[in-house]
Amino acid sequence: MSLSIRDEEEYYYKTISVDDSTDLEGEVSSFVQDLEVHSESLNCQITNDGEYVTSFEIDGFDDLKLPLSLIEDKRKVTLELKCEKKSDRVLRIINPCAFVNYLAEKELSLQLKFWLNQLSDKYDSVLIEGKDIDLTSYKEHSTAEFIERHKKDTIVSLIGVKMNVCFFDFLLVLFDKFEILSAHLLEMRTILCLCLISRSCNLSLQTFEFDGDNQIILTNIERDFIINKGAAVYLVFKWAYNDERLSARIGIINQVISQSKSVTNFFKISVINVLDSVYQIYIKEDFEQYIEVQNRVSDATLNLCNQINGAVSASRATIKQSIFVIFSYFFSIVVFTAVDKGKMENVFTLELTVLSSVFLVAGFLNVWISNNEKNKSVRIYKHQLDEIKIRNDVFLSEKEISDFFYSKSLTESISVAESKSYLYVSFFLLTILMELLWTFHLVKN
């Protein structure tokens, strides 16, 4: 008797090639009894010498007696027993070895997508060997945030996938008693770690590129690499992704690999000591540059803050001067035209009213132009702030960028610069003067 098992997400198959020694009733009864709890339906397909005979739903061996009795020579008969799994939010793994083999047939990118995206999206628990394992208790580690912020969209096949290595850690704890499944999850974790520390990768070709033209091609090396070097690859990943300066750390990993005789021999537990030493040298060399950048950014933001304040002050001074000149003009008219000549009516003649109106319109234009010039200057200063932020975000952390570019003084300066209250008050005063001027003119005449 020849027997093959296939365990997929939605279906479970047991294929039996019948011979004289086959306990057909025992095999079928065992299939029905074992899978009844998992099944939406159970089916059987019979072929004879490779040719299709019939297919039907089964509840037990009795359903097969009649179809089999019509076949004289049963030594060429093949039975395909099929279980359609229940469509609830439970992943039912009936045979761990067969399930892992089913996943291994897929490309690496599809295997990673299954574990990282589809598993949590489609299922709340996993039922395996009678044990119901809950998946909803997963909580992201801090490294997930670093990966999300710095992950490489150059891995085209993984765009949109949450590349959380910590989710594999979570699964490994849950499935620690299932050796075959644990070994597969360790392999997936190692491959994902290689994706995140390499310069580039091609999962279809199972190739990972590092500096110095170094490559890891999984198809060209022994499978022992994944088993024996997986822990070291994971340690190197954790070393790289343990803080915000991971770009520098990944650069150091690739620098050390470029100096190594063999990229596969690079991955060993003791390499962390080497990486720490190189990183300390990098920090010392980079510290002076960091201080210089920090001081330069501080001076630049303070200077732009002063320039914004200067633009606001200059604009307001021009507006105040315009208002003062206009009020002085009207005061002069009242003193020299009305008081000096003793006739208040002279202030509101048509000629003088038109002349005063022209003067007020000029005031309106002066205020509007001054405010426009201020807005242009402030807009340019804000663009400069954005450019400085972009140029220096490699050297500064997010908190430092926030301290420099969202400080109280700078935020308040920009807020005052963007406020239009001063403009509205000026226009209001000039409008009131215009209305009073023409009202008095019309009343007196």
mmCIF file of N, CA, C and O in Angstrom, residues 18 63 68 118 125 162 184 234 242 362 368:
data_model
loop_
_atom_site.group_PDB
_atom_site.id
_atom_site.type_symbol
_atom_site.label_atom_id
_atom_site.label_comp_id
_atom_site.label_asym_id
_atom_site.label_seq_id
_atom_site.Cartn_x
_atom_site.Cartn_y
_atom_site.Cartn_z
ATOM 1 N N VAL A 18 -4.228 1.253 -3.480
ATOM 2 C CA VAL A 18 -4.665 -0.024 -2.914
ATOM 3 C C VAL A 18 -3.813 -1.184 -3.449
ATOM 4 O O VAL A 18 -3.453 -1.215 -4.627
ATOM 5 N N ASP A 63 -20.090 3.589 2.534
ATOM 6 C CA ASP A 63 -20.364 4.367 1.324
ATOM 7 C C ASP A 63 -19.486 3.941 0.154
ATOM 8 O O ASP A 63 -19.790 4.260 -1.007
ATOM 9 N N LEU A 68 -16.736 0.187 -5.068
ATOM 10 C CA LEU A 68 -15.593 -0.718 -5.153
ATOM 11 C C LEU A 68 -15.995 -2.099 -5.666
ATOM 12 O O LEU A 68 -15.191 -2.784 -6.314
ATOM 13 N N GLN A 118 -1.217 37.038 6.684
ATOM 14 C CA GLN A 118 -2.457 36.270 6.552
ATOM 15 C C GLN A 118 -2.852 35.555 7.840
ATOM 16 O O GLN A 118 -4.044 35.440 8.145
ATOM 17 N N SER A 125 -6.880 31.701 16.226
ATOM 18 C CA SER A 125 -6.212 30.627 16.960
ATOM 19 C C SER A 125 -5.779 29.529 15.993
ATOM 20 O O SER A 125 -6.205 29.500 14.835
ATOM 21 N N LYS A 162 3.925 43.442 7.124
ATOM 22 C CA LYS A 162 4.495 43.851 8.409
ATOM 23 C C LYS A 162 5.677 42.941 8.719
ATOM 24 O O LYS A 162 5.496 41.801 9.149
ATOM 25 N N HIS A 184 10.605 25.183 11.086
ATOM 26 C CA HIS A 184 10.173 25.999 9.942
ATOM 27 C C HIS A 184 10.088 27.482 10.317
ATOM 28 O O HIS A 184 10.529 28.352 9.553
ATOM 29 N N TYR A 234 20.079 36.024 13.882
ATOM 30 C CA TYR A 234 19.086 36.697 14.729
ATOM 31 C C TYR A 234 19.767 37.666 15.692
ATOM 32 O O TYR A 234 19.279 38.793 15.910
ATOM 33 N N ASN A 242 18.330 47.701 17.627
ATOM 34 C CA ASN A 242 18.028 47.953 19.031
ATOM 35 C C ASN A 242 17.953 49.439 19.373
ATOM 36 O O ASN A 242 17.698 49.806 20.511
ATOM 37 N N ALA A 362 -4.444 104.902 -0.658
ATOM 38 C CA ALA A 362 -2.982 104.680 -0.646
ATOM 39 C C ALA A 362 -2.560 103.977 0.646
ATOM 40 O O ALA A 362 -1.688 103.105 0.647
ATOM 41 N N TRP A 368 -1.609 96.565 2.726
ATOM 42 C CA TRP A 368 -1.751 95.265 2.043
ATOM 43 C C TRP A 368 -0.406 94.796 1.478
ATOM 44 O O TRP A 368 -0.041 93.629 1.607
#
